[in-house]
Amino acid sequence: MTSALPSASVLDLAPVVPVVVIEDAADAVPLARALVAGGLPAIEVTLRTPAALDAIRAIAAEVPDAVVGAGTVISPAGVADAVGAGARFLVSPGWTDSLLDAMRASGVPFLPGVSTTSEVVALLERGVNEMKFFPAEAAGGVPYLKSLSGPLPQARFCPTGGVSLNSAPAYLALPNVGCVGGTWMLPTDALATRDWPRVETLAREAAGLRAR
């Protein structure tokens, strides 16, 4: 059985959720340990590579302080595979009724992706009030989410897509944003050289971000 999250919501685990693309499953555990040590326990492993499910399994088994989730979940089969591998939350770039039904039936928290007001209203109608806003920068960024907070205050978001260390504080200052998703603490050269201390340092900097 999947254990409960240490928080009632994925959005409240940390100010930043690292969005991780893992090419080699052997990197999963040291990478996760570096992120957790830096203060980012919620880790979204995207289902974009053949190594993704093995990476989720390894993190779930060997990094107990990590809350590993699966991102880029786009089908009911992907939901089943991710939860079977040990994912403790699910994130999708968008949603359909069948995908939403599968995520709801999975028993783990989920963040369906939205980029329009109509999608937000449709999810609220279905009893879902926590969502991923994607692609955040391309879809309108901080001004767009700020404009939604008035008519739709019950919706809460994790903006992801183009969010950086510099732009994250403006998102986190919004009343309807619980956390942001990002990759800036995972620079390509650091991953290529397995420079886990650098990843930990960047994670600690990201973990220090708080809404103001």
Short mmCIF file of C-alpha atoms in Angstrom, two decimals:
data_model
loop_
_atom_site.label_atom_id
_atom_site.label_comp_id
_atom_site.label_asym_id
_atom_site.label_seq_id
_atom_site.Cartn_x
_atom_site.Cartn_y
_atom_site.Cartn_z
CA MET A 1 0.00 0.00 0.00
CA THR A 2 1.23 3.51 -0.79
CA SER A 3 2.05 5.39 2.36
CA ALA A 4 0.46 8.72 3.11
CA LEU A 5 2.22 11.94 2.27
CA PRO A 6 3.85 13.75 5.20
CA SER A 7 1.65 16.72 4.22
CA ALA A 8 -2.01 16.84 3.32
CA SER A 9 -1.08 18.22 -0.11
CA VAL A 10 1.70 17.87 -2.66
CA LEU A 11 1.57 21.65 -2.95
CA ASP A 12 2.66 22.06 0.66
CA LEU A 13 5.68 19.73 0.79
CA ALA A 14 8.23 22.32 -0.35
CA PRO A 15 8.26 25.60 -2.28
CA VAL A 16 9.85 23.89 -5.27
CA VAL A 17 9.28 20.46 -6.83
CA PRO A 18 12.27 19.40 -8.95
CA VAL A 19 11.18 18.08 -12.35
CA VAL A 20 13.66 15.31 -13.08
CA VAL A 21 14.44 13.57 -16.36
CA ILE A 22 16.55 10.49 -15.60
CA GLU A 23 18.40 8.78 -18.44
CA ASP A 24 20.27 6.25 -16.27
CA ALA A 25 18.41 4.61 -13.39
CA ALA A 26 21.73 4.26 -11.54
CA ASP A 27 21.69 8.04 -11.04
CA ALA A 28 18.27 8.04 -9.39
CA VAL A 29 19.26 7.34 -5.79
CA PRO A 30 22.25 9.70 -5.48
CA LEU A 31 20.30 12.42 -7.27
CA ALA A 32 17.30 12.00 -4.96
CA ARG A 33 19.56 11.99 -1.91
CA ALA A 34 21.14 15.26 -3.02
CA LEU A 35 17.75 16.90 -3.53
CA VAL A 36 16.43 15.69 -0.17
CA ALA A 37 19.61 16.82 1.59
CA GLY A 38 19.09 20.23 0.03
CA GLY A 39 15.56 20.43 1.40
CA LEU A 40 13.48 19.36 -1.60
CA PRO A 41 11.78 16.08 -0.64
CA ALA A 42 9.07 16.05 -3.33
CA ILE A 43 10.66 14.81 -6.56
CA GLU A 44 8.79 14.53 -9.84
CA VAL A 45 10.39 11.92 -12.11
CA THR A 46 9.02 12.42 -15.60
CA LEU A 47 7.94 9.40 -17.62
CA ARG A 48 9.91 10.57 -20.64
CA THR A 49 12.70 8.00 -20.62
CA PRO A 50 12.95 4.21 -20.52
CA ALA A 51 14.71 4.53 -17.15
CA ALA A 52 11.91 6.48 -15.46
CA LEU A 53 9.98 3.62 -13.83
CA ASP A 54 13.15 1.93 -12.59
CA ALA A 55 14.26 5.29 -11.20
CA ILE A 56 10.99 5.68 -9.31
CA ARG A 57 11.33 2.14 -7.93
CA ALA A 58 14.87 2.81 -6.75
CA ILE A 59 14.04 6.12 -5.06
CA ALA A 60 10.96 4.65 -3.38
CA ALA A 61 12.99 1.73 -2.05
CA GLU A 62 16.23 3.45 -1.07
CA VAL A 63 15.50 7.09 -0.21
CA PRO A 64 12.88 6.98 2.55
CA ASP A 65 12.85 10.73 3.11
CA ALA A 66 11.97 11.40 -0.53
CA VAL A 67 8.38 11.72 -1.73
CA VAL A 68 8.79 10.48 -5.26
CA GLY A 69 6.15 11.18 -7.85
CA ALA A 70 5.66 10.63 -11.56
CA GLY A 71 5.31 13.40 -14.09
CA THR A 72 4.27 13.50 -17.74
CA VAL A 73 1.53 11.00 -16.91
CA ILE A 74 -0.67 11.03 -20.01
CA SER A 75 -2.63 7.77 -20.00
CA PRO A 76 -4.44 5.40 -17.63
CA ALA A 77 -1.70 2.85 -18.35
CA GLY A 78 0.89 5.39 -17.28
CA VAL A 79 -1.00 5.92 -14.04
CA ALA A 80 -0.96 2.19 -13.30
CA ASP A 81 2.71 1.82 -14.18
CA ALA A 82 3.75 4.80 -12.06
CA VAL A 83 1.81 3.79 -8.96
CA GLY A 84 3.00 0.21 -9.37
CA ALA A 85 6.59 1.48 -9.38
CA GLY A 86 6.03 3.35 -6.12
CA ALA A 87 5.02 6.86 -7.18
CA ARG A 88 3.36 8.70 -4.30
CA PHE A 89 1.86 11.45 -6.43
CA LEU A 90 1.04 11.97 -10.10
CA VAL A 91 1.41 15.00 -12.36
CA SER A 92 0.04 15.39 -15.88
CA PRO A 93 0.67 18.12 -18.47
CA GLY A 94 -3.05 18.12 -19.31
CA TRP A 95 -6.08 15.96 -18.67
CA THR A 96 -8.97 14.07 -20.21
CA ASP A 97 -11.91 12.47 -18.47
CA SER A 98 -10.37 9.00 -18.75
CA LEU A 99 -7.00 10.16 -17.42
CA LEU A 100 -8.65 12.05 -14.58
CA ASP A 101 -10.73 8.99 -13.66
CA ALA A 102 -7.59 6.84 -13.59
CA MET A 103 -5.67 9.31 -11.45
CA ARG A 104 -8.57 9.63 -9.04
CA ALA A 105 -8.90 5.85 -8.79
CA SER A 106 -5.15 5.41 -8.18
CA GLY A 107 -5.43 6.34 -4.51
CA VAL A 108 -2.52 8.79 -4.61
CA PRO A 109 -2.62 12.60 -4.86
CA PHE A 110 -2.52 14.05 -8.36
CA LEU A 111 -2.07 17.37 -10.12
CA PRO A 112 -3.80 17.47 -13.51
CA GLY A 113 -2.39 20.05 -15.89
CA VAL A 114 -4.32 23.14 -17.02
CA SER A 115 -3.54 26.21 -19.08
CA THR A 116 -6.97 27.84 -19.56
CA THR A 117 -9.73 29.16 -17.34
CA SER A 118 -12.22 26.69 -18.84
CA GLU A 119 -9.99 23.76 -17.87
CA VAL A 120 -9.75 25.07 -14.32
CA VAL A 121 -13.54 25.46 -14.07
CA ALA A 122 -14.05 21.96 -15.51
CA LEU A 123 -11.79 20.46 -12.83
CA LEU A 124 -13.45 22.43 -10.05
CA GLU A 125 -16.77 21.09 -11.32
CA ARG A 126 -15.32 17.59 -10.89
CA GLY A 127 -14.19 18.28 -7.33
CA VAL A 128 -10.50 18.85 -8.10
CA ASN A 129 -9.00 22.09 -6.77
CA GLU A 130 -5.23 21.39 -6.95
CA MET A 131 -3.66 21.58 -10.40
CA LYS A 132 -0.47 21.99 -12.37
CA PHE A 133 -0.36 25.20 -14.43
CA PHE A 134 1.56 24.30 -17.58
CA PRO A 135 3.36 25.62 -19.55
CA ALA A 136 3.45 28.39 -16.99
CA GLU A 137 5.48 31.08 -18.72
CA ALA A 138 4.06 30.44 -22.20
CA ALA A 139 0.48 30.31 -20.87
CA GLY A 140 0.56 33.72 -19.23
CA GLY A 141 2.75 33.34 -16.17
CA VAL A 142 2.29 35.34 -13.00
CA PRO A 143 -0.22 37.86 -14.43
CA TYR A 144 -2.50 35.06 -15.65
CA LEU A 145 -2.52 33.20 -12.35
CA LYS A 146 -3.02 36.45 -10.44
CA SER A 147 -6.08 37.17 -12.58
CA LEU A 148 -7.54 33.75 -11.73
CA SER A 149 -7.25 34.24 -7.97
CA GLY A 150 -10.21 36.63 -7.87
CA PRO A 151 -12.96 34.65 -9.60
CA LEU A 152 -11.55 31.20 -8.76
CA PRO A 153 -9.93 31.48 -5.31
CA GLN A 154 -10.58 27.81 -4.53
CA ALA A 155 -8.14 26.66 -7.24
CA ARG A 156 -4.50 26.15 -6.18
CA PHE A 157 -1.62 25.66 -8.56
CA CYS A 158 1.90 24.37 -9.09
CA PRO A 159 3.18 26.42 -12.05
CA THR A 160 5.72 24.52 -14.14
CA GLY A 161 7.36 25.28 -17.46
CA GLY A 162 9.91 28.04 -17.83
CA VAL A 163 9.97 28.87 -14.11
CA SER A 164 13.41 29.91 -12.90
CA LEU A 165 15.15 30.85 -9.67
CA ASN A 166 14.54 34.50 -10.57
CA SER A 167 10.85 34.15 -11.44
CA ALA A 168 9.86 31.63 -8.76
CA PRO A 169 9.43 34.17 -5.92
CA ALA A 170 6.81 36.11 -7.89
CA TYR A 171 4.80 32.93 -8.41
CA LEU A 172 5.17 31.87 -4.78
CA ALA A 173 3.90 35.26 -3.63
CA LEU A 174 0.52 34.59 -5.26
CA PRO A 175 -2.25 33.41 -2.92
CA ASN A 176 -3.28 30.59 -5.28
CA VAL A 177 0.21 29.09 -5.74
CA GLY A 178 1.39 26.42 -3.33
CA CYS A 179 4.69 25.55 -5.00
CA VAL A 180 6.45 25.73 -8.35
CA GLY A 181 8.03 23.03 -10.49
CA GLY A 182 11.43 23.59 -12.01
CA THR A 183 14.65 22.19 -13.37
CA TRP A 184 17.15 24.95 -12.62
CA MET A 185 18.63 23.01 -9.68
CA LEU A 186 19.44 20.19 -12.12
CA PRO A 187 21.83 21.76 -14.66
CA THR A 188 22.76 19.50 -17.54
CA ASP A 189 26.48 19.68 -16.88
CA ALA A 190 26.07 18.77 -13.20
CA LEU A 191 23.98 15.72 -14.11
CA ALA A 192 26.44 14.69 -16.83
CA THR A 193 29.36 14.75 -14.38
CA ARG A 194 27.26 13.43 -11.46
CA ASP A 195 28.14 16.49 -9.42
CA TRP A 196 25.69 15.70 -6.62
CA PRO A 197 27.17 18.25 -4.17
CA ARG A 198 26.37 21.01 -6.67
CA VAL A 199 22.82 19.69 -7.06
CA GLU A 200 22.46 19.72 -3.27
CA THR A 201 23.68 23.33 -3.08
CA LEU A 202 21.25 24.46 -5.78
CA ALA A 203 18.44 22.51 -4.11
CA ARG A 204 19.14 24.24 -0.81
CA GLU A 205 18.95 27.63 -2.54
CA ALA A 206 15.60 26.67 -4.08
CA ALA A 207 14.29 25.32 -0.77
CA GLY A 208 14.97 28.71 0.77
CA LEU A 209 12.40 30.39 -1.45
CA ARG A 210 9.25 31.37 0.39
CA ALA A 211 6.19 33.36 -0.52
CA ARG A 212 6.49 36.96 0.55
#
